[in-house]
Amino acid sequence: YRKVSGGKVSDDIVYLDAAEEARYTIAQASAIVDEKTGRLKEDQVLCRSAEGEAVMAAPKDVEFMDVAPAQIVSVATALIPFLEHNDANRALMGANMQRQAVPLMITQAPIVGTGLEYRAAIDTGDVVLAQSAGTVVDVDAEHITVETKDGNDQYPLTKFMRSNQGTLIHHKPIVRLGDKLKAGDVLADGSSTDNGELALGANLLVAFMPFEGYNFEDAIVLSERLVKDDVLSSIHIHEYEIDARSTKLGDEEITRDIPNRSEESLSDLDDRGVVRIGAEVGSGDLLVGKVTPKGETELTAEEKLIRAIFKEKAREVRDTSLKVPHGEGGKVIDVKTFSREAGDDLSPGVNELVRVYVAKKRKIAEGDKLAGRHGNKGVISRIVPEEDMPFLEDGRPVDVILNPLGVPSRMNIGQVLETHLGWAAAHGVFAENGEKPEEELKRRAVLINAPNPTPVATPAFDGATPEDVDQALVDWKNANPDSPIKLRVEEKRPPGRKTSGKVRLFNGKTGDPFEQKVTVGYMYILKLLHLVDDKIHARSTGPYSLVTQQPLGGKAQFGGQRFGEMEVWALEAYGAAYTLQEMLTIKSDDTVGRVKAYEAIVKGENIAEPSIPESFKVLLKEMQSLALDVHVLSDEGREVEVREEEDELLRAAEELGIDLSPGSLRAVGRQPTAEELEEGQERVDQDGEMTMPADETLGDLDDVELTPAEADEEEAEAAVGPVGDVDLADLELED
């Protein structure tokens, strides 16, 4: 704050925290001060009082005065031009969305700024500054050397680092060999700066008009030029990590020797089993080969035979390699390996850790989210060929088409003022204010696709008024009387109302002019981190929840789309009975039906009738727990048997032709009759242990008692051998 005593404003700056500030009467920065005497001019000055109220105070009672009007808002908010013309809700969105902007490959500082861009960029520490004055003697992509009177200063540059958001942190030198520097000069731009100024987006030629319904509900139509010229392209880096741990069965191993993998799929791995730097990878490709020991499994007779013939003990490992996730990919730019042997500090149980960094260039695409600085956000609905975009009278096609209905109800008029002032600035109205070198102006002209773009600053609360913007358009018209673009100016009208700022546009497809004139100008557009590549997701089959047997949810789990209560109502309302049945059974938790359906699809047959979903069985159990005996009846009135997923015993017994229903086991403890023995049913010993009779199919098994609790599993397996797909050693046949 500036100190005020006796109504006179001094240049002494005082810093107050919120608690101290509350004790004083403080005038706002826009209070009128006499330039000669430095006194407050007005008899009554608008202030905020010690009580926190807005009051009118006499100049002698004022104790402090704000330094700048923008100091009452945050840095992000102060970067919004024409902030005072925006509704507070939209200004809030605009401030927050600047934090979500993706650093672009080609950075452009805004042509309509607030004057805070340079300071904001420098204070982030994103740019490299000269520590002391000197001359640049060496410069390349990796470092800059500056010769000073005390010797050479070395400035290393960060290259292709990954931010926590997966975007790029990267330095680009902007000085040349032999450049003379002062202390504090910018040597290299960061990923979001342009010549030391904050550059979060791109200056694009915008038209406010409907376009064949494609900008309904805030959707945005873009020109293909932005895709071709990489105007809104960005680089994203994904980090993939895998560790090799010690397990009960042995150590996991990072290796190139992976079972059941073709040599082709291993072509990009080095001898350690780690992908080489520079490899192009797509979804499902191997990044790091890893094998995990698996427990000794029981072998089938066929496997035993093969082992016996070829005398080889196949490696008991399974493939747990790191693969590129579904829908991702790019170029491997870095690999980092850590190991306990090398002395790296790893978490307990981890022996080795590998991190792979994969970079990908993402051009702008349908479904990406764009926004201006005024809370005017939208999703790209269509990218139109350059030749089909509406064009100006001088033949320039526009870059972006926004819906005019996005302005009135949102009350963020700042975007319209920015568009008009952007037009004037891009066409050199403020050229005399600029001190940019000639080549810089040429570079901007190519980027912005305008004749003489000169940036202009309009600080929050203290910048250009609607009258100034109107006058800037009039100045452009007067400076370019021969321009093919006809802007109507009525000099007789009062300031601020001399021109509408609208120009004639032509249909790109037919070449005919549109019926009405259209607001066209330059707006600063940001590409936000909500990218369609990260959100698009599709699932055929995938993981199911253990508890409910329903598919998991969300892209990270490769889950399905939730079909909720209200969606069910929608299908009911349409009478789409079969679709609804499918949704609630084979596409959800009908465990039997979905396997049969998958089989039918693979074989090209018709899909069978669905069976009972798991959730219905849960409902029955709930009702049984309330002592309700529930019977499920079919259409014909016959009772439907709702079978639980039997345990392994029952299923195996059924396959072996053994009847383990409760009725057959009631005979425990009595001698079986001769008829029972003849019919080959179970014999139940006096002491309750069941043995199996001799049978043509099973061979003589009388000597094997199936009580795995006592018998060693491997011996039982050796004695019995597999029967069908069921190992008798797995059967727990207890009374």
XYZ file of C-alpha atoms in Angstrom:
735
model
C 0.000 0.000 0.000
C 1.040 3.628 -0.528
C 1.161 5.648 2.653
C -1.285 8.588 2.835
C -0.893 11.301 5.461
C -3.008 14.429 5.688
C -4.589 13.680 2.317
C -1.196 13.559 0.560
C -0.201 10.324 -1.194
C 3.481 9.392 -0.833
C 5.475 6.865 -2.860
C 6.435 4.939 0.287
C 5.334 1.327 -0.122
C 4.131 -0.501 3.002
C 3.335 -4.235 3.190
C 0.378 -5.210 5.391
C -1.019 -8.643 6.113
C -4.772 -9.254 6.308
C -4.956 -8.728 10.084
C -3.086 -5.398 9.949
C -4.998 -4.220 6.891
C -8.273 -4.589 8.798
C -7.250 -1.780 11.177
C -6.935 0.987 8.580
C -9.007 3.087 6.198
C -7.728 2.346 2.691
C -8.560 4.164 -0.565
C -8.686 2.294 -3.859
C -5.986 2.705 -6.498
C -8.373 4.510 -8.847
C -8.861 7.422 -6.417
C -8.071 10.678 -8.273
C -4.734 12.211 -7.247
C -3.492 15.677 -8.245
C -0.326 15.027 -10.250
C 1.402 18.224 -9.130
C 0.668 18.231 -5.403
C 0.124 14.485 -4.908
C -3.035 15.185 -2.903
C -6.358 13.342 -3.149
C -8.574 15.615 -5.254
C -12.101 14.618 -4.221
C -13.826 15.909 -1.081
C -15.073 12.410 -0.296
C -12.974 9.355 -1.222
C -14.410 5.840 -1.534
C -12.538 3.636 0.966
C -12.817 0.350 2.802
C -13.009 1.121 6.483
C -11.512 -0.624 9.491
C -14.863 -2.391 9.937
C -14.577 -3.841 6.435
C -17.387 -1.660 5.059
C -17.237 0.554 1.959
C -17.398 4.152 3.199
C -16.921 7.682 1.873
C -14.101 9.319 3.858
C -12.520 12.773 3.874
C -8.961 12.818 2.386
C -7.446 13.600 5.814
C -8.935 10.382 7.253
C -7.413 8.144 4.575
C -4.382 6.210 5.894
C -3.360 4.050 2.924
C -4.078 3.666 -0.769
C -3.876 0.601 -3.045
C -0.849 0.529 -5.360
C -2.682 -0.935 -8.389
C -6.323 -1.785 -9.087
C -5.453 -5.422 -9.888
C -3.949 -6.052 -6.458
C -7.333 -7.047 -5.044
C -7.444 -10.136 -7.313
C -5.162 -13.168 -7.725
C -2.431 -13.514 -10.358
C -4.580 -15.819 -12.512
C -7.526 -13.410 -12.338
C -5.307 -10.421 -13.109
C -4.307 -12.144 -16.385
C -7.886 -11.796 -17.703
C -8.333 -8.718 -19.935
C -11.618 -6.812 -19.533
C -12.180 -8.631 -16.242
C -14.546 -5.873 -15.102
C -16.953 -6.717 -17.954
C -17.363 -10.361 -16.907
C -19.805 -11.975 -14.518
C -17.976 -13.166 -11.380
C -18.820 -16.848 -11.965
C -17.326 -16.800 -15.460
C -14.250 -14.849 -14.304
C -13.712 -17.558 -11.688
C -13.903 -20.253 -14.378
C -11.535 -18.269 -16.604
C -8.974 -17.938 -13.796
C -9.160 -21.636 -12.894
C -9.030 -22.868 -16.488
C -5.760 -21.035 -17.127
C -4.221 -23.492 -14.655
C -5.449 -26.386 -16.818
C -3.905 -25.060 -20.030
C -1.598 -27.497 -21.825
C 1.814 -26.109 -22.876
C 1.767 -25.983 -26.686
C 4.618 -26.904 -29.035
C 4.510 -23.450 -30.643
C 4.026 -20.838 -27.919
C 2.351 -17.481 -28.582
C 2.016 -14.668 -26.086
C -1.485 -13.154 -26.106
C -1.984 -10.267 -28.506
C -4.460 -8.783 -26.002
C -2.858 -9.105 -22.574
C -3.035 -7.328 -19.227
C 0.632 -6.357 -18.909
C 1.182 -8.922 -16.160
C 2.270 -11.754 -18.508
C 6.003 -10.994 -18.298
C 6.054 -10.667 -14.516
C 3.933 -13.798 -14.004
C 6.213 -15.875 -16.245
C 9.433 -14.628 -14.639
C 8.146 -15.225 -11.103
C 7.191 -18.834 -11.860
C 10.861 -19.625 -12.407
C 9.910 -21.279 -15.686
C 12.377 -19.163 -17.688
C 16.175 -19.022 -17.528
C 17.484 -15.531 -16.661
C 20.987 -14.093 -16.988
C 22.586 -13.764 -13.529
C 24.930 -10.997 -14.661
C 25.671 -8.882 -17.728
C 27.799 -10.338 -20.491
C 27.998 -11.760 -24.028
C 26.687 -15.094 -25.282
C 29.710 -17.150 -26.406
C 28.134 -20.590 -26.782
C 24.540 -21.721 -27.225
C 22.945 -25.049 -28.095
C 19.839 -27.026 -27.093
C 21.470 -28.328 -23.891
C 23.185 -25.264 -22.432
C 24.055 -21.565 -22.811
C 27.435 -20.020 -21.930
C 27.663 -16.302 -21.145
C 31.029 -14.547 -20.864
C 30.995 -12.022 -18.011
C 33.715 -9.857 -16.513
C 34.177 -12.496 -13.772
C 34.503 -15.446 -16.166
C 32.044 -17.710 -17.977
C 28.561 -18.487 -16.624
C 27.070 -21.858 -17.626
C 23.282 -22.254 -17.853
C 22.143 -25.891 -18.318
C 18.707 -26.262 -19.961
C 15.981 -28.741 -18.995
C 14.953 -30.994 -21.892
C 11.854 -33.201 -22.203
C 11.030 -33.497 -18.532
C 7.615 -34.745 -17.455
C 5.330 -32.640 -15.255
C 2.921 -34.239 -12.785
C 0.161 -33.694 -15.361
C 2.110 -35.607 -18.006
C 2.836 -32.419 -19.978
C 6.238 -31.187 -21.132
C 8.780 -29.182 -19.124
C 11.330 -27.952 -21.621
C 13.658 -25.009 -22.230
C 14.247 -23.373 -25.627
C 17.127 -20.889 -26.003
C 16.067 -17.502 -27.415
C 19.496 -15.803 -27.461
C 22.025 -15.997 -30.293
C 25.792 -16.139 -30.409
C 27.255 -12.700 -29.705
C 24.106 -11.242 -28.066
C 24.871 -8.626 -25.405
C 22.908 -9.232 -22.194
C 22.000 -7.305 -19.055
C 21.445 -9.031 -15.715
C 17.883 -10.383 -15.604
C 17.511 -10.787 -19.382
C 15.716 -13.897 -20.576
C 18.075 -16.534 -22.011
C 15.654 -19.410 -22.609
C 11.888 -19.798 -22.727
C 10.065 -22.379 -20.651
C 7.337 -24.647 -21.964
C 4.627 -21.974 -21.514
C 6.435 -18.750 -22.321
C 7.157 -16.757 -25.459
C 10.116 -14.347 -25.222
C 9.741 -14.355 -21.462
C 5.991 -13.662 -21.524
C 3.409 -16.131 -20.266
C 1.997 -17.959 -23.315
C -0.694 -20.485 -22.430
C -2.606 -20.624 -25.721
C -2.830 -19.278 -29.260
C -4.234 -16.135 -30.920
C -6.919 -17.383 -33.305
C -9.261 -15.661 -35.754
C -12.709 -16.151 -34.254
C -16.191 -15.639 -35.721
C -19.368 -15.592 -33.617
C -21.987 -17.340 -35.766
C -23.976 -20.581 -35.927
C -22.489 -23.216 -38.247
C -24.841 -25.956 -39.479
C -25.758 -26.855 -35.907
C -22.222 -27.963 -35.112
C -21.757 -25.324 -32.418
C -24.946 -26.138 -30.534
C -24.519 -26.161 -26.719
C -21.077 -24.501 -26.581
C -19.532 -26.857 -29.135
C -16.669 -25.371 -31.153
C -15.933 -25.659 -34.885
C -12.244 -25.511 -35.836
C -10.338 -25.073 -39.079
C -8.074 -27.887 -40.246
C -5.251 -25.317 -40.512
C -4.750 -25.631 -36.748
C -4.162 -29.383 -37.147
C -1.863 -29.087 -40.181
C 0.257 -26.240 -38.795
C 0.434 -27.746 -35.270
C -0.973 -24.502 -33.833
C -2.694 -26.380 -30.984
C -0.420 -29.452 -30.829
C 1.221 -30.457 -27.560
C 3.639 -33.129 -26.366
C 2.646 -35.474 -23.553
C 4.876 -37.847 -21.619
C 3.593 -41.000 -19.907
C 5.549 -42.705 -17.156
C 5.257 -46.490 -16.821
C 6.771 -48.317 -13.862
C 7.381 -51.986 -12.993
C 9.220 -53.587 -10.079
C 10.684 -57.040 -9.491
C 9.930 -58.283 -5.970
C 10.830 -61.232 -3.801
C 7.902 -63.661 -3.482
C 7.358 -66.801 -1.382
C 7.999 -68.926 -4.455
C 11.211 -67.114 -5.432
C 12.354 -63.796 -6.882
C 10.698 -62.135 -9.853
C 13.123 -61.466 -12.680
C 13.404 -58.734 -15.318
C 14.504 -60.607 -18.424
C 14.197 -60.951 -22.182
C 13.515 -64.695 -21.835
C 9.719 -64.723 -21.618
C 7.644 -67.884 -22.193
C 5.303 -68.076 -25.209
C 6.440 -64.808 -26.806
C 7.356 -64.485 -30.466
C 10.781 -63.098 -31.342
C 8.973 -60.316 -33.199
C 7.259 -59.058 -30.031
C 10.670 -58.967 -28.290
C 12.403 -57.103 -31.136
C 12.505 -53.735 -29.326
C 13.835 -55.159 -26.023
C 17.555 -55.121 -25.201
C 19.383 -58.088 -23.620
C 18.162 -57.059 -20.140
C 14.543 -57.171 -21.346
C 14.034 -53.380 -21.255
C 12.721 -51.469 -24.283
C 15.309 -49.462 -26.245
C 15.163 -45.654 -26.314
C 13.686 -44.406 -29.592
C 11.348 -47.373 -30.099
C 7.825 -46.637 -31.382
C 5.345 -48.509 -29.186
C 1.579 -48.999 -29.414
C -1.042 -50.496 -27.094
C -0.175 -54.014 -25.939
C 3.533 -53.748 -26.876
C 6.159 -54.901 -24.377
C 8.068 -52.244 -22.433
C 9.809 -54.418 -19.838
C 9.934 -58.237 -19.816
C 9.307 -59.796 -16.410
C 8.645 -63.342 -15.197
C 7.157 -64.386 -11.851
C 7.648 -67.887 -10.402
C 4.402 -69.812 -10.063
C 3.623 -72.661 -7.674
C 4.128 -76.235 -8.822
C 0.844 -77.004 -10.543
C -0.651 -80.452 -10.979
C 0.107 -81.635 -14.507
C -2.361 -83.390 -16.778
C -1.460 -86.820 -18.136
C -0.674 -85.322 -21.547
C 1.733 -82.786 -20.016
C 3.381 -85.542 -17.984
C 3.837 -87.598 -21.145
C 5.419 -84.677 -22.988
C 7.716 -83.989 -20.023
C 8.689 -87.680 -19.911
C 9.466 -87.773 -23.637
C 11.398 -84.509 -23.880
C 13.024 -84.835 -20.446
C 12.767 -81.121 -19.794
C 11.480 -79.412 -16.719
C 9.698 -76.409 -18.254
C 10.365 -73.189 -16.364
C 7.657 -72.718 -13.782
C 7.194 -69.001 -14.460
C 4.426 -66.843 -15.784
C 4.659 -63.715 -17.922
C 3.995 -60.555 -15.867
C 5.674 -58.107 -18.257
C 4.912 -54.373 -18.429
C 2.863 -53.624 -21.532
C 1.637 -50.344 -23.014
C -1.950 -49.870 -21.738
C -4.945 -50.023 -24.047
C -5.217 -46.948 -26.287
C -1.811 -45.461 -25.423
C 1.593 -45.423 -27.109
C 4.263 -43.148 -28.569
C 8.055 -42.997 -28.653
C 10.278 -44.178 -25.795
C 12.393 -41.169 -24.766
C 13.978 -42.341 -21.523
C 14.468 -45.452 -19.388
C 15.591 -45.387 -15.748
C 16.605 -48.569 -13.902
C 17.171 -48.875 -10.155
C 18.364 -51.967 -8.293
C 19.137 -52.905 -4.723
C 22.526 -54.267 -5.860
C 23.501 -50.842 -7.227
C 22.721 -49.348 -3.817
C 19.478 -47.600 -4.807
C 16.984 -46.995 -2.017
C 13.958 -49.156 -2.901
C 10.895 -50.036 -0.845
C 10.989 -53.311 1.146
C 10.712 -56.473 -0.953
C 11.608 -54.691 -4.208
C 14.870 -55.824 -5.841
C 14.684 -53.920 -9.124
C 12.651 -51.007 -10.483
C 12.346 -49.827 -14.093
C 10.676 -46.596 -15.260
C 9.952 -46.062 -18.938
C 8.988 -42.639 -20.347
C 6.929 -42.580 -23.545
C 6.297 -39.268 -25.349
C 3.559 -38.611 -27.856
C 2.661 -35.579 -29.959
C -1.053 -34.889 -29.746
C -2.629 -32.758 -32.419
C -5.934 -31.071 -31.653
C -8.863 -33.442 -32.256
C -12.640 -33.625 -32.008
C -13.593 -34.046 -28.363
C -10.740 -31.930 -26.964
C -11.731 -29.064 -24.686
C -10.844 -25.447 -25.513
C -11.503 -22.290 -23.534
C -10.948 -18.552 -23.631
C -9.866 -16.487 -20.614
C -13.434 -15.428 -19.814
C -14.866 -18.797 -18.749
C -16.045 -19.433 -22.333
C -15.267 -23.129 -22.630
C -16.415 -25.734 -25.129
C -15.663 -29.051 -26.773
C -14.560 -29.349 -30.413
C -17.412 -30.915 -32.369
C -15.994 -30.726 -35.866
C -12.725 -29.957 -37.624
C -13.634 -28.482 -41.017
C -11.300 -28.335 -44.058
C -9.793 -24.867 -44.431
C -11.556 -24.314 -47.764
C -15.003 -24.962 -46.212
C -14.608 -22.472 -43.354
C -16.347 -19.091 -43.693
C -13.890 -16.516 -45.090
C -13.397 -12.742 -44.906
C -13.639 -10.362 -47.842
C -9.848 -10.534 -48.268
C -10.052 -14.342 -48.582
C -8.755 -15.291 -45.108
C -10.725 -18.219 -43.625
C -11.530 -17.960 -39.902
C -9.901 -20.423 -37.461
C -12.685 -20.887 -34.920
C -16.468 -20.560 -34.993
C -18.124 -19.920 -31.632
C -21.824 -19.896 -30.842
C -23.139 -16.338 -30.277
C -25.621 -17.769 -27.733
C -22.650 -18.387 -25.438
C -22.453 -14.652 -24.656
C -25.777 -13.130 -23.495
C -26.854 -15.537 -20.750
C -23.286 -16.031 -19.474
C -22.722 -12.268 -19.199
C -18.989 -12.536 -20.020
C -18.858 -9.582 -22.409
C -15.076 -9.431 -21.980
C -14.719 -12.032 -24.744
C -16.444 -9.726 -27.251
C -14.306 -6.729 -26.270
C -11.180 -8.922 -26.489
C -12.234 -10.070 -29.965
C -12.644 -6.481 -31.221
C -9.465 -5.181 -29.591
C -7.657 -8.304 -30.867
C -8.695 -7.397 -34.422
C -7.268 -3.890 -34.037
C -4.051 -5.134 -32.372
C -3.498 -7.879 -34.979
C -3.808 -5.325 -37.768
C -1.186 -2.966 -36.373
C -3.347 -0.197 -34.864
C -0.959 -0.007 -31.884
C 2.213 -0.522 -33.952
C 3.759 2.752 -32.791
C 3.660 1.497 -29.173
C 5.609 -1.640 -30.052
C 9.376 -1.808 -29.776
C 9.688 -5.315 -31.193
C 12.497 -6.060 -33.690
C 11.496 -6.527 -37.316
C 12.036 -10.316 -37.420
C 9.884 -10.792 -34.315
C 7.014 -8.965 -36.033
C 7.437 -11.178 -39.093
C 7.338 -14.316 -36.939
C 4.155 -13.153 -35.234
C 2.546 -12.261 -38.577
C 3.037 -15.844 -39.790
C 1.781 -17.356 -36.523
C -1.258 -15.144 -36.178
C -2.054 -14.935 -39.912
C -2.433 -11.142 -39.730
C -0.529 -8.260 -41.392
C 1.164 -6.420 -38.509
C 0.324 -7.918 -35.123
C 1.338 -5.703 -32.204
C 0.459 -6.787 -28.667
C -1.576 -4.493 -26.444
C -2.021 -4.540 -22.654
C -5.301 -3.720 -20.943
C -4.926 -4.241 -17.164
C -7.868 -5.425 -15.069
C -10.056 -2.507 -13.800
C -7.651 -0.023 -15.339
C -7.523 -0.883 -19.020
C -9.309 -0.069 -22.250
C -12.947 1.038 -22.032
C -15.618 0.133 -24.611
C -15.025 3.635 -26.026
C -11.306 2.852 -26.479
C -12.108 -0.430 -28.234
C -14.594 1.311 -30.523
C -12.010 3.992 -31.316
C -9.364 1.330 -32.086
C -11.672 -0.176 -34.741
C -12.339 3.296 -36.180
C -8.557 3.925 -36.271
C -8.049 0.646 -38.152
C -10.719 1.616 -40.666
C -9.158 5.062 -41.175
C -5.647 3.605 -41.522
C -6.795 1.031 -44.118
C -9.233 2.840 -46.429
C -8.369 0.484 -49.335
C -8.853 -2.751 -47.383
C -11.270 -5.205 -49.067
C -12.783 -5.744 -45.614
C -15.554 -3.184 -45.243
C -16.173 -2.083 -41.655
C -19.072 0.337 -41.331
C -18.207 3.436 -39.285
C -20.643 6.233 -38.405
C -18.544 9.169 -37.235
C -21.625 11.141 -36.131
C -22.533 8.652 -33.423
C -21.233 9.140 -29.836
C -17.896 7.570 -28.751
C -18.236 3.861 -28.089
C -21.025 3.477 -30.654
C -19.403 4.460 -33.937
C -19.020 0.923 -35.291
C -20.569 -2.481 -34.676
C -17.277 -4.265 -35.372
C -19.112 -6.678 -37.677
C -17.880 -7.587 -41.153
C -19.178 -9.528 -44.129
C -18.350 -13.261 -44.168
C -18.757 -15.712 -47.060
C -19.859 -19.334 -47.010
C -16.777 -21.502 -47.651
C -18.768 -24.143 -49.533
C -20.900 -21.979 -51.838
C -18.951 -18.705 -51.886
C -22.156 -16.749 -51.185
C -22.106 -14.015 -48.539
C -23.990 -14.759 -45.314
C -27.202 -12.832 -44.803
C -26.022 -10.962 -41.706
C -22.664 -9.427 -40.879
C -20.639 -11.290 -38.254
C -18.397 -10.288 -35.327
C -14.876 -11.403 -36.270
C -11.626 -10.798 -34.413
C -8.710 -12.364 -32.578
C -9.218 -14.208 -29.305
C -6.688 -16.014 -27.127
C -7.715 -19.680 -26.964
C -6.309 -22.251 -24.520
C -6.174 -26.016 -25.020
C -7.136 -27.625 -21.712
C -5.847 -30.824 -20.147
C -9.194 -32.613 -20.701
C -8.089 -34.421 -23.849
C -10.265 -36.907 -25.686
C -7.373 -39.406 -25.990
C -7.317 -39.740 -22.197
C -11.085 -40.092 -21.917
C -12.146 -42.291 -24.831
C -12.784 -45.845 -23.666
C -14.418 -49.013 -24.996
C -14.781 -52.487 -23.514
C -15.743 -55.830 -25.052
C -15.140 -58.220 -22.170
C -12.980 -57.507 -19.185
C -12.681 -57.846 -15.423
C -15.688 -58.522 -13.179
C -16.206 -57.646 -9.519
C -15.744 -60.681 -7.271
C -18.639 -59.757 -5.001
C -21.392 -58.813 -7.451
C -20.006 -60.532 -10.592
C -20.782 -57.303 -12.452
C -18.204 -55.556 -14.677
C -15.941 -53.059 -12.924
C -16.376 -49.354 -13.642
C -14.034 -46.720 -15.032
C -11.352 -46.527 -17.682
C -8.520 -47.345 -15.283
C -10.063 -50.740 -14.489
C -11.000 -51.332 -18.150
C -14.580 -51.313 -16.891
C -18.009 -51.068 -18.464
C -20.517 -48.236 -18.691
C -22.846 -47.989 -15.715
C -26.412 -48.836 -16.646
C -28.233 -47.311 -13.703
C -31.751 -47.100 -12.387
C -32.785 -44.212 -14.630
C -31.327 -45.851 -17.745
C -33.447 -48.922 -16.980
C -36.527 -46.659 -16.846
C -35.593 -45.245 -20.256
C -35.490 -48.694 -21.862
C -38.715 -49.640 -20.069
C -40.382 -46.501 -21.402
C -39.412 -47.451 -24.953
C -40.543 -51.038 -24.452
C -37.101 -52.279 -25.502
C -37.564 -55.536 -23.606
C -34.833 -57.651 -25.184
C -32.221 -54.895 -24.973
C -33.135 -54.409 -21.319
C -32.953 -58.144 -20.598
C -29.529 -58.298 -22.232
C -28.313 -55.337 -20.167
C -29.423 -56.952 -16.902
C -28.179 -60.474 -17.694
C -25.464 -61.382 -20.208
C -23.925 -57.889 -20.273
C -23.881 -57.783 -16.480
C -23.899 -60.576 -13.889
C -25.405 -63.667 -15.539
C -22.216 -65.705 -15.155
C -23.402 -68.717 -17.162
C -25.186 -66.713 -19.859
C -22.251 -64.427 -20.630
C -19.909 -67.376 -21.187
C -22.461 -69.012 -23.486
C -23.021 -65.706 -25.312
C -19.267 -65.256 -25.833
C -19.026 -68.812 -27.139
C -21.962 -68.243 -29.501
C -20.435 -65.018 -30.849
C -17.070 -66.712 -31.435
C -18.728 -69.641 -33.228
C -21.058 -67.348 -35.183
C -24.211 -68.908 -33.721
C -27.306 -67.257 -32.273
C -27.019 -66.150 -28.668
C -28.811 -68.487 -26.256
C -31.533 -67.446 -23.805
C -30.123 -65.693 -20.729
C -30.158 -67.547 -17.420
C -30.582 -66.155 -13.911
C -28.386 -63.171 -12.947
C -26.259 -63.322 -9.806
C -28.022 -60.311 -8.273
C -31.338 -62.202 -8.356
C -29.754 -65.058 -6.416
C -28.528 -62.524 -3.842
C -32.097 -61.196 -3.559
C -33.376 -64.739 -2.925
C -30.776 -65.245 -0.205
C -31.793 -61.938 1.407
C -35.415 -63.079 1.460
C -34.470 -66.507 2.820
C -32.562 -64.765 5.599
C -35.873 -63.089 6.504
C -37.418 -66.585 6.795
C -39.356 -66.245 3.535
C -39.498 -69.427 1.470
C -39.334 -68.162 -2.119
C -40.207 -70.308 -5.123
C -39.328 -69.143 -8.634
C -41.916 -70.160 -11.240
C -41.565 -70.260 -15.031
C -44.160 -68.908 -17.501
C -45.889 -72.286 -17.432
C -46.052 -72.236 -13.651
C -43.361 -74.875 -13.198
C -40.835 -74.325 -10.451
C -37.424 -73.143 -11.651
C -34.455 -74.523 -9.761
C -32.114 -71.701 -8.730
C -28.825 -73.510 -8.246
C -25.949 -71.908 -6.443
C -22.474 -72.162 -7.884
C -21.748 -75.578 -6.346
C -18.409 -76.078 -4.724
C -15.740 -78.055 -6.525
C -16.807 -81.289 -4.803
C -20.374 -81.352 -6.103
C -19.400 -80.443 -9.624
C -16.614 -82.994 -9.730
C -18.804 -85.677 -8.186
C -21.470 -85.026 -10.812
C -18.927 -85.446 -13.599
C -17.816 -88.729 -12.038
C -21.388 -89.956 -11.833
C -21.391 -89.975 -8.023
C -24.611 -88.961 -6.311
C -23.810 -86.722 -3.358
C -27.326 -85.402 -2.866
C -28.376 -85.220 0.813
C -30.732 -88.215 0.401
C -27.971 -90.555 -0.679
C -25.791 -89.700 2.298
C -28.420 -90.440 4.937
C -27.237 -94.060 4.948
C -23.994 -93.175 6.693
C -23.292 -95.803 9.337
C -25.442 -98.676 7.920
C -24.244 -101.547 5.772
C -25.155 -101.171 2.098
C -27.444 -103.794 0.666
C -26.290 -106.319 -1.917
C -28.415 -104.500 -4.527
C -26.626 -101.245 -3.796
C -23.257 -102.910 -4.191
C -24.336 -104.516 -7.435
C -25.580 -101.214 -8.834
C -22.150 -99.724 -8.208
C -23.291 -97.065 -5.742
C -21.014 -95.751 -3.001
C -20.032 -98.036 -0.184
C -20.118 -96.273 3.149
C -17.895 -97.763 5.829
C -19.019 -98.225 9.395
C -16.678 -95.490 10.545
C -18.136 -93.075 8.008
C -15.316 -93.016 5.447
C -16.508 -93.345 1.875
C -14.556 -95.474 -0.563
C -15.240 -96.143 -4.200
C -16.107 -99.491 -5.783
C -14.167 -101.186 -8.565
C -15.466 -99.997 -11.887
C -14.618 -100.672 -15.526
C -13.838 -97.026 -16.182
C -11.822 -96.254 -13.087
C -9.806 -99.432 -12.658
C -9.329 -101.032 -9.256
C -9.355 -98.125 -6.806
C -10.300 -99.952 -3.623
C -6.943 -99.223 -2.057
C -7.275 -95.434 -2.425
C -9.209 -93.731 0.309
C -10.170 -90.227 -0.731
C -9.390 -88.302 2.410
C -6.896 -85.692 1.228
C -6.556 -84.439 4.757
C -4.579 -87.610 5.462
C -3.339 -88.649 2.022
C -0.577 -86.677 0.380
C -1.946 -85.040 -2.768
C 0.882 -86.070 -5.058
C 0.636 -89.754 -4.018
C -3.095 -89.741 -4.587
C -2.513 -88.198 -8.014
C 0.100 -90.814 -8.890
C -2.083 -93.707 -7.728
C -5.307 -92.567 -9.305
C -4.308 -90.595 -12.392
C -6.617 -87.945 -13.801
C -10.216 -88.871 -14.537
C -11.643 -86.648 -17.243
C -10.648 -83.111 -16.272
C -10.967 -83.771 -12.546
C -8.146 -84.859 -10.284
C -9.472 -87.164 -7.583
C -6.817 -85.796 -5.289
C -8.744 -82.524 -5.313
C -11.985 -84.126 -4.118
C -12.648 -83.619 -0.478
C -15.130 -86.424 0.116
C -15.899 -86.253 3.790
C -19.092 -87.330 5.486
